[in-house]
Structure formats: C-alpha cells, structure tokens
Amino acid sequence: MYSATESGIIVADSFQSLSRDEKILLLRAAKENWSCGAKSVSALIKSVGEGVYNKLKTAFSDPAYRRSVEKNLQKNGVFCVTIESERYPERLKQIPVPPLVLYCRGNAELLKGEHFAIVGSRRTPSSTLSLCRQISGEVAQKMTVVTGIADGADSAALKGALASGKVVCVLPGGHNHIYPSTNAALEREVEKKGLVISEFPPETGIKKYMFVVRNRIIAGLSRGVLVVSAAERSGALITAQYAVDYNREVFAFPHSIGVKSGEGCNKLIKEGAALCRNVLDIFEAFGLEYKTEKQRLSEEEQKIAAIIRREGKAHAAELSAQTGMAVYKVIAVCSSLEIKGIIAREGGNMFSAVK
C-alpha cells in the first residue's frame, strides 16, 4: 500500500514524543545506515540522548513494530498521505512547516484541485450561520470547502457543502477524539461524503495548542479564506493571519456596529481583507463563473417562506395557525428552509427571512 519511503515516514511519525525536526533526523539517520559519527545520527543522539536513540533505532528497524503501526491504522479505518506521496497537496507542501503525514478518512481525491476555507466563531448569530451554509454550498460548485469541526460557523460550513461531497474537515487532534463530542455524528457524515484529515495518529488526544497548529493546515490547503464571524480575539483570526503569511486571499463578512462576533471581521476588512457580500465576491476575485440554480421548494416550503418574507419574522405557533400544519411539521419545514439559506432560526422557534 505504501512505498518504502512513505512507510518510513509513517513509522517515524508514530513516535509522538519526538519533535518534527527529530523525526526528520531519525529518517536521515536510517538513510545513513545508523553509521556512528554520521551527521544526522550525531545530531539525533545530541537531541534525544544515546539511550533513547538506541530504542528508536531498534523500533524503527523492527519489522514487527512497523507492522503494528500499519495494523493500528487499519484497525482505526485511517489511511495515510505522506509528504512524499503523489496525493499530498502541492499548496500545503509550500507552507513553512507542512505536516509529515495526513491521516485520512474518506475520499482522498478531495486533496486534489482547488480548496477554499470557510471559518468563523462558535458564537455566530443564526442569520449569519444560514448565510454561511448557503455560501459554503455555492463555493462547493467550484472548489472544495475546508474548515474545522467546531460548533457555529465550522459546522455550518460543513453542512452547506455536504450535499456536494466537496468538503474537507481538519481535526485538531486524532480521529478518535472529536471535539466537541456533540459533533461526532456530523464528523462521521463528512467521512462518508467528503474527507476528514488530521496531522496526528488516530489515538492522539487534543491539547490546547493543537487548535492553533491545525489552523495553519486549513489556511495552507486553501486558495483563500473567508471569515464569516470573529470576535476581536478569535481562532478564525489566527487562520486569517496564516492565510496572509502564506499569501492567500482573505475575505470577511461585514457586520453591524456593536455585534461582538463581527468585530474581528470588520477589523480584517479595515486592514485590507476583501469584503464578502455573497459568493460572487469570491468567484470574481478568482476569475470564476457562478451558475445560479433556482431552488425548488415544496408546496409547504413555499407557503411558510411566503409568510415569513411577508412578516419579516414569525413564530412556529403563528405559522401553524396560518397554514394549518402541526407545529412539529412547521419546525421540520423551517429546518429545511434554513438549510437552503432562505430563513434563519432566531431562537425559541422564531424564524426570520434571509432572502
């Protein structure tokens, strides 16, 4: 399944106590045939100590250990794309510290082609979440959407692109540790229809610093980054800064004055990010054409959408009274309209018009 070079990288990456530089030294030491006094061998001994070096040398060269690493990946349903693999994304390879291994579940073909990141705050207003879902689905017409797995904007971006299957979710830790756990079902859905990746082996738990280093992958994979919401201090802004550092295009939704979850977006626009009102602003920046597709609504959806558009806002109980539908049915229809980006949930079963 893997070439000898790829297998070596995967085995080296299994030693999680080593830094990235030490893993590279280990690979080079093996190429030097562990020769005493060789440059990489000496550097690795100096870094980890002779005792640890001897253990690493023994394990790295042990066929049984190598098989155990591969069997563990297979058991967890994970396959690897190493930095020496043909499938490794060229754009990601160009960033200062590219991952040695991408641990994957899903459709690896999605590593090819153009990618576009959509990120934002966990505390994103419902109307903005609806727009995020809509624009994610529209972006997926031309590029694969890349985002995280957090509540709020990340989840909305995943849901928006899921129907197309053109979506990549980047995890902060290993595949066996989803945070928040409430999004585990969504993550599994992305595995089935899109691709989920991590730079850590599946059993790796999540630590705080991993969210920041994960964000460099989101930006590194992508041709551009859209920040749909961000407080003055936000992980989404870190992703945007990585995008600037990597010479990627940065876009941001504008927000009204006083909206805390939009202060970071407005700051980005002030500092030179492109203001994004709709998908056309993104496609025009990249010279892409956008095909508008009229959404087909059921008769029930048309009735409820017409009432909410007329009233501006309406409660599920009011919609039930006006249409004769049961409240549970109204809520289900409203959920469908919400996914299509036509209305937004305001909380307490209140819905408002988006377009």
PDB file of N, CA and C in Angstrom, residues 20 29 35 39 72 107 149 152 176 185 214 244 281-282 323:
ATOM      1  N   ARG A  20       9.026  17.406  15.264  1.00  0.00           N
ATOM      2  CA  ARG A  20       9.062  17.204  13.815  1.00  0.00           C
ATOM      3  C   ARG A  20      10.510  17.135  13.318  1.00  0.00           C
ATOM      4  N   ALA A  29      18.930   9.525   9.698  1.00  0.00           N
ATOM      5  CA  ALA A  29      19.845   8.587  10.347  1.00  0.00           C
ATOM      6  C   ALA A  29      19.694   7.191   9.751  1.00  0.00           C
ATOM      7  N   SER A  35      25.144   4.932  10.873  1.00  0.00           N
ATOM      8  CA  SER A  35      26.614   4.932  10.983  1.00  0.00           C
ATOM      9  C   SER A  35      27.091   5.837  12.112  1.00  0.00           C
ATOM     10  N   LYS A  39      26.364  12.563  10.318  1.00  0.00           N
ATOM     11  CA  LYS A  39      25.831  13.872  10.722  1.00  0.00           C
ATOM     12  C   LYS A  39      24.475  13.782  11.424  1.00  0.00           C
ATOM     13  N   ASN A  72      -2.516  -0.828  13.309  1.00  0.00           N
ATOM     14  CA  ASN A  72      -3.261   0.116  14.141  1.00  0.00           C
ATOM     15  C   ASN A  72      -4.029   1.115  13.283  1.00  0.00           C
ATOM     16  N   ASN A 107     -12.667  10.425   1.237  1.00  0.00           N
ATOM     17  CA  ASN A 107     -12.302  10.466  -0.171  1.00  0.00           C
ATOM     18  C   ASN A 107     -11.007  11.249  -0.387  1.00  0.00           C
ATOM     19  N   ILE A 149     -14.233  21.569  12.867  1.00  0.00           N
ATOM     20  CA  ILE A 149     -15.363  20.758  13.331  1.00  0.00           C
ATOM     21  C   ILE A 149     -16.067  21.418  14.506  1.00  0.00           C
ATOM     22  N   GLY A 152     -21.006  26.226  15.569  1.00  0.00           N
ATOM     23  CA  GLY A 152     -21.089  27.548  14.962  1.00  0.00           C
ATOM     24  C   GLY A 152     -20.734  27.532  13.493  1.00  0.00           C
ATOM     25  N   ASN A 176      -9.826   9.660  16.653  1.00  0.00           N
ATOM     26  CA  ASN A 176     -10.621   9.029  17.709  1.00  0.00           C
ATOM     27  C   ASN A 176     -11.039  10.003  18.803  1.00  0.00           C
ATOM     28  N   ALA A 185     -21.454  12.907  15.131  1.00  0.00           N
ATOM     29  CA  ALA A 185     -22.309  12.420  14.038  1.00  0.00           C
ATOM     30  C   ALA A 185     -22.043  13.213  12.760  1.00  0.00           C
ATOM     31  N   ARG A 214      -3.478  23.402  13.911  1.00  0.00           N
ATOM     32  CA  ARG A 214      -4.455  22.903  12.931  1.00  0.00           C
ATOM     33  C   ARG A 214      -4.850  24.002  11.951  1.00  0.00           C
ATOM     34  N   VAL A 244      -2.657  35.249   5.381  1.00  0.00           N
ATOM     35  CA  VAL A 244      -1.854  36.417   4.987  1.00  0.00           C
ATOM     36  C   VAL A 244      -0.383  36.019   4.859  1.00  0.00           C
ATOM     37  N   ASP A 281     -18.478  37.727  -4.899  1.00  0.00           N
ATOM     38  CA  ASP A 281     -17.271  38.455  -4.496  1.00  0.00           C
ATOM     39  C   ASP A 281     -16.062  37.525  -4.468  1.00  0.00           C
ATOM     40  N   ILE A 282     -16.289  36.266  -4.102  1.00  0.00           N
ATOM     41  CA  ILE A 282     -15.201  35.279  -4.066  1.00  0.00           C
ATOM     42  C   ILE A 282     -14.852  34.827  -5.477  1.00  0.00           C
ATOM     43  N   THR A 323     -51.122  28.208   8.530  1.00  0.00           N
ATOM     44  CA  THR A 323     -51.054  27.177   7.486  1.00  0.00           C
ATOM     45  C   THR A 323     -51.886  25.939   7.795  1.00  0.00           C
TER      46      THR A 323
END
